[in-house]
Coordinates of C-alpha atoms in Angstrom, one line a residue:
X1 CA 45.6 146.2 136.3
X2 CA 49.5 145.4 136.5
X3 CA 52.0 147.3 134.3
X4 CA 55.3 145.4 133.3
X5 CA 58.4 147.3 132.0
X6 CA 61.4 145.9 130.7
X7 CA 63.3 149.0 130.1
X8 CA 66.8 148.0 128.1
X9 CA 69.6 149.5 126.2
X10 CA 68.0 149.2 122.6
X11 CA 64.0 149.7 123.5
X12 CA 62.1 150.1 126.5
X13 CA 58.8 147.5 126.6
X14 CA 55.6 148.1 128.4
X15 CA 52.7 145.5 128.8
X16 CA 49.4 146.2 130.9
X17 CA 48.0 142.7 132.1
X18 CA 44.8 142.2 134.0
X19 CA 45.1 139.7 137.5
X20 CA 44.2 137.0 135.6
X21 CA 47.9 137.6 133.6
X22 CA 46.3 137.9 130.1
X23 CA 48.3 140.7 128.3
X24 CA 45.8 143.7 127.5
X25 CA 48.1 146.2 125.7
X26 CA 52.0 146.8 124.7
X27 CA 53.8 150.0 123.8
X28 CA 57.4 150.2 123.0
X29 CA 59.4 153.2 123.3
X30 CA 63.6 154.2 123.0
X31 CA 66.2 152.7 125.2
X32 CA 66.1 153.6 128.9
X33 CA 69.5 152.6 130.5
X34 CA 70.1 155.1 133.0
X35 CA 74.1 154.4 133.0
X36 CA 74.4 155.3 129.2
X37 CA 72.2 158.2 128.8
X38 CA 71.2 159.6 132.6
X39 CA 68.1 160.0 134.0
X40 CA 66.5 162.2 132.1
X41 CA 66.9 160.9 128.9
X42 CA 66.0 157.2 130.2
X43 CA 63.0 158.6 132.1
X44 CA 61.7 160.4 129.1
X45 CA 61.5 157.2 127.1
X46 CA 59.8 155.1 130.1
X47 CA 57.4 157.8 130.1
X48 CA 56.8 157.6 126.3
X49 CA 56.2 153.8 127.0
X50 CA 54.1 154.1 130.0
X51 CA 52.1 156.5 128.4
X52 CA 51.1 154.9 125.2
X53 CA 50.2 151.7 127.1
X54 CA 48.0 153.4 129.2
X55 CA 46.5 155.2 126.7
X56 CA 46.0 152.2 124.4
X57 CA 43.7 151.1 126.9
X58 CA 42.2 154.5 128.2
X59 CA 43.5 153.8 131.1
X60 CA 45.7 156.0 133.8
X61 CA 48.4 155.4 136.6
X62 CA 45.4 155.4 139.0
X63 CA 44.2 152.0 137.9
X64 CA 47.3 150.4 138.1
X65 CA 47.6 148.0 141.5
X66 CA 51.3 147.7 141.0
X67 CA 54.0 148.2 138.6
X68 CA 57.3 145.9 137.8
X69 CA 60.1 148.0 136.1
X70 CA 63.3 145.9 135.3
X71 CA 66.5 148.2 134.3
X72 CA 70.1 147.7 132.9
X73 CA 72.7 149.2 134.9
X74 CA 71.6 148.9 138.6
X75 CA 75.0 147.4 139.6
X76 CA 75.3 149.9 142.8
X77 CA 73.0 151.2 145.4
X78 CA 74.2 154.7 144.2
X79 CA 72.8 153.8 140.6
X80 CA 69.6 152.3 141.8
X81 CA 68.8 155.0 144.0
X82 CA 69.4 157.4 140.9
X83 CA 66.5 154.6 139.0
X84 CA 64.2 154.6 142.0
X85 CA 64.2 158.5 141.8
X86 CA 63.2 158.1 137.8
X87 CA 60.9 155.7 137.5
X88 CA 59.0 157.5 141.2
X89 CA 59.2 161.0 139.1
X90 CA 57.2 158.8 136.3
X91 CA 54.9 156.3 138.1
X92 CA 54.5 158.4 140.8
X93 CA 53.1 155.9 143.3
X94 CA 55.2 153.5 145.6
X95 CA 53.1 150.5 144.4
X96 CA 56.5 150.0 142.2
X97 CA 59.1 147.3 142.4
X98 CA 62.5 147.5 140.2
X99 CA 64.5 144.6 139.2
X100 CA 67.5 144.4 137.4
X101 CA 67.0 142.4 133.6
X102 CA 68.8 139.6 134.6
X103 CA 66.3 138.8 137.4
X104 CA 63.5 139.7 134.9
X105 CA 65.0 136.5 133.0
X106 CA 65.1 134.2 136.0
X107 CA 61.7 135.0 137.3
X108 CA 60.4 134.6 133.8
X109 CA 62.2 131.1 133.5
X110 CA 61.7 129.8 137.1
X111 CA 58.7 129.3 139.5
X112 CA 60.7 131.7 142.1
X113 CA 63.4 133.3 140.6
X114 CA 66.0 131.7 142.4
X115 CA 69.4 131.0 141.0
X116 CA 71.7 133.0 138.5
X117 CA 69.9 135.3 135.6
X118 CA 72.2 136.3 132.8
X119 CA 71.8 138.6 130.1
X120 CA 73.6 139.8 127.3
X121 CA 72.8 142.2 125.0
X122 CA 73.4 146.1 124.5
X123 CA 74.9 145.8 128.1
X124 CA 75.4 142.3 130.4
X125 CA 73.7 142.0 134.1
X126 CA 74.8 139.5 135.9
X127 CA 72.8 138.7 139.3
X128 CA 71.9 135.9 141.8
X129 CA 69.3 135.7 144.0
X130 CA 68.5 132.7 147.0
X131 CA 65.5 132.0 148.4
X132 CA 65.6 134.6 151.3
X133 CA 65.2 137.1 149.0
X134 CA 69.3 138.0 149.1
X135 CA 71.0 139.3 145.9
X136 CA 74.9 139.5 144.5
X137 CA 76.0 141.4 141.3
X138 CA 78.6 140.8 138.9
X139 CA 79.8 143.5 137.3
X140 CA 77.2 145.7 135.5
X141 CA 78.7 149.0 134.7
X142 CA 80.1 148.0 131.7
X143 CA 84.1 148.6 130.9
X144 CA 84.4 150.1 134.1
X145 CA 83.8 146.3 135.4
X146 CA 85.3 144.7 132.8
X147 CA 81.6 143.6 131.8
X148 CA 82.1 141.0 128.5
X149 CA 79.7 139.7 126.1
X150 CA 77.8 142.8 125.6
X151 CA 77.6 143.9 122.1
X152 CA 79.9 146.9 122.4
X153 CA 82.6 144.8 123.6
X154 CA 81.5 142.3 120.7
X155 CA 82.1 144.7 118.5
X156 CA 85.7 146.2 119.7
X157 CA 86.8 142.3 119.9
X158 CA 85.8 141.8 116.0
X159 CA 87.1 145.1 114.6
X160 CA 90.3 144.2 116.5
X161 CA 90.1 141.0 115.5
X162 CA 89.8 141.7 112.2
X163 CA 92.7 144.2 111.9
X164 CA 95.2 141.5 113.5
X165 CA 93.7 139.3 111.0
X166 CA 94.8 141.5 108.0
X167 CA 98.4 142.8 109.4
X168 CA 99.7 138.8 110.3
X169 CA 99.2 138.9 114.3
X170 CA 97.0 136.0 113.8
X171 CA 96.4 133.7 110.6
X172 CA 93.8 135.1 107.7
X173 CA 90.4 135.0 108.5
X174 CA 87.2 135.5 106.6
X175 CA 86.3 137.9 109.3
X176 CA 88.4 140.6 107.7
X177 CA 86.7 140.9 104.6
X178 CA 83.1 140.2 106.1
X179 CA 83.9 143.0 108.6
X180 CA 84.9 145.7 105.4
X181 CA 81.6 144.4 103.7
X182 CA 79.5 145.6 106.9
X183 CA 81.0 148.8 107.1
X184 CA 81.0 149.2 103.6
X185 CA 84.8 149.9 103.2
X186 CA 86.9 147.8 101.2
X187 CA 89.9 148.0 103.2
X188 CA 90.9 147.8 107.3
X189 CA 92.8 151.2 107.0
X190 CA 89.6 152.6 106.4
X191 CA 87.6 151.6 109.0
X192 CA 88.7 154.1 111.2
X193 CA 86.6 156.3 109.1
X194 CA 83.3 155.0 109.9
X195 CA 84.2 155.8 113.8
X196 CA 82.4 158.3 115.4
X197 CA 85.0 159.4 118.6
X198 CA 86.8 156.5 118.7
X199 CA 83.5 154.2 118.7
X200 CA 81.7 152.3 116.7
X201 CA 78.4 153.6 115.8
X202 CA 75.2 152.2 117.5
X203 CA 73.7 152.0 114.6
X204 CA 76.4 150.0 112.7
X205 CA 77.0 147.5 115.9
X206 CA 74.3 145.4 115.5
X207 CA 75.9 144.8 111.8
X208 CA 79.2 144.2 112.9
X209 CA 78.1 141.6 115.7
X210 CA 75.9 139.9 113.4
X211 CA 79.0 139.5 110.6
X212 CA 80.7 138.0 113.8
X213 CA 78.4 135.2 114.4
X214 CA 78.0 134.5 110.7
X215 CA 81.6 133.9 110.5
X216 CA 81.3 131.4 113.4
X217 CA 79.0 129.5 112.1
X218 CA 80.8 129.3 109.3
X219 CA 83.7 127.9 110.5
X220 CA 86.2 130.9 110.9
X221 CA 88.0 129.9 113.4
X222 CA 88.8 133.4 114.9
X223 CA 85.5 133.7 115.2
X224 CA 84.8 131.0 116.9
X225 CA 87.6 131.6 119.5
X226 CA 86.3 135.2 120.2
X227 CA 83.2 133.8 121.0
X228 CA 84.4 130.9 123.2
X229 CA 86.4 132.6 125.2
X230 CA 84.1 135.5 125.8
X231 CA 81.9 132.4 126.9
X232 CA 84.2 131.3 129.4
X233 CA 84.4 134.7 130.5
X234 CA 80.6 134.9 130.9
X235 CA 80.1 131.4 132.8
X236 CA 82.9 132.6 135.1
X237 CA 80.8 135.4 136.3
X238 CA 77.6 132.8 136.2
X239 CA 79.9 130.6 138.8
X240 CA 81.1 133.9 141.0
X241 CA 77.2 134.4 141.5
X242 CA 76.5 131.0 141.9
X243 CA 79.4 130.8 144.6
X244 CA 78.4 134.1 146.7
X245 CA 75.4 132.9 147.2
X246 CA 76.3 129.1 148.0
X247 CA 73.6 128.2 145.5
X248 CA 73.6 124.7 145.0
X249 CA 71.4 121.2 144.0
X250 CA 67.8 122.3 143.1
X251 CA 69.2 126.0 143.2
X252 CA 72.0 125.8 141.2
X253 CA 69.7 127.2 138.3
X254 CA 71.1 129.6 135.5
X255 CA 69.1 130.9 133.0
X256 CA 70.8 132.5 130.2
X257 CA 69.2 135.7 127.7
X258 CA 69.6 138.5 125.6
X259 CA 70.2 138.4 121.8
X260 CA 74.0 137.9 122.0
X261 CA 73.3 134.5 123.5
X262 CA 71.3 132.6 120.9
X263 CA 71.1 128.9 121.8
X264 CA 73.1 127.9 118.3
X265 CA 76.2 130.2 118.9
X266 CA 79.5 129.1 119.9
X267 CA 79.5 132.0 122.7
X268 CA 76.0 130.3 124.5
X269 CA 77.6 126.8 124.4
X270 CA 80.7 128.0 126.1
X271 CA 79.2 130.0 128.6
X272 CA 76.7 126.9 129.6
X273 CA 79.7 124.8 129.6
X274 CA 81.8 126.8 131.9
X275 CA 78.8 127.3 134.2
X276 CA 78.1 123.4 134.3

């Protein structure tokens, strides 16, 4: 038995395959990004997950051969160490590997996950790998390394974009009014009253993201030009991978995921077309 884990900022996933690959069982659990909410917190939801996999199966840990875990937030050897010590306190067996989700992407996508693996969604990891084995990462700790396209910083681009909208520092925009509809306000002055610290709500992100997109697509212009430019933004880091590794010809693969970057979107175009 082989247990794969794709532990992320909105859910951690667990699925329990047998050598053949055929998928036996699949548990979900809460978020387990060890950056965001420590390791406790994150190791009490990979447990949850783990557990309920297992358990779906009557199975235990001692029939597992080996376990994958992929993690958000593994940007320094400080941080992974920190992950290592988690998921060993949960697993407790070395037959464990840990991967970063952007490599999850590009070994899902790619006969040997080599190339560039992107992913944007509640946090962006960036990472190439060559066929050595060697690895580079872009960013990953969020704000601290000015880490784009994640949907945080979607959201603090369209509430700001939306204000600037409504006081004349760029032309109107039907982002403005389909940002008050989200949050349920009927006026920008009051959105500062659906902030909790400062922040936007988790649980009113997804909302505020998804008005963004919608606007996009239909033709708001602002829109559009967050989402291109946090594009180029993305495809630059794609290209600073690309070029630390010197990955070129048949490796000069880059395989974009996440739920920020649906195919249709303005922001995936622009990101593929600044990485091409």
């Amino acid at each position: 038995l082989y247990l794969g884990i794709d532990g992320g900022g909105a859910r951690t996933s667990a699925a329990l395959a047998g050598s053949d690959g055929e998928v036996l069982a699949v548990a979900h659990a809460g978020p387990c990004d060890v950056l965001r909410l420590g390791p406790e917190a994150a190791g009490r939801e990979l447990r949850h997950a783990v557990e309920a996999v297992l358990q779906s199966g009557g199975h235990s840990l001692d029939d597992l051969q080996s376990t994958c875990v992929g993690l958000t937030g593994l940007a320094s050897p400080a941080l992974r160490r920190t992950a290592q010590q988690m998921v060993q306190d949960v697993l407790q067996t070395d037959r464990t590997h840990i991967e970063s989700q952007a490599l999850l992407a590009l070994r899902a996508a790619t006969k040997e996950a080599v190339g560039v693996g992107l992913v944007c969604d509640t946090a962006t990891d960036c990472v190439a790998r060559d066929r050595y084995g060697r690895r580079h990462q872009i960013g990953g700790v969020g704000a601290a390394s000015a880490d784009v396209g994640h949907i945080e910083d979607l959201t603090r681009r369209t509430l700001g974009a939306s204000w600037m909208a409504f006081d004349g520092r760029t032309g109107p925009a039907s982002l403005t009014q389909a940002v008050c509809s989200t949050l349920n306000v009927e006026h920008v002055h009051e959105i500062p009253q659906r902030l909790v610290g400062g922040e936007t709500p988790e649980s009113l992100q997804r909302s505020v993201v998804d008005a963004l997109f919608a606007c996009a697509d239909s033709g708001d212009g602002l829109a559009r030009r967050i989402l291109e430019d946090t594009g180029r933004r993305l495809g630059s880091a794609g290209v600073s991978a690309f070029r630390a590794l010197a990955l070129r010809g048949a490796n000069a693969v880059a395989v974009l995921g996440g739920s920020m970057l649906n195919a249709d979107s303005p922001l995936y175009q622009s990101t593929a077309d600044t990485v091409r």
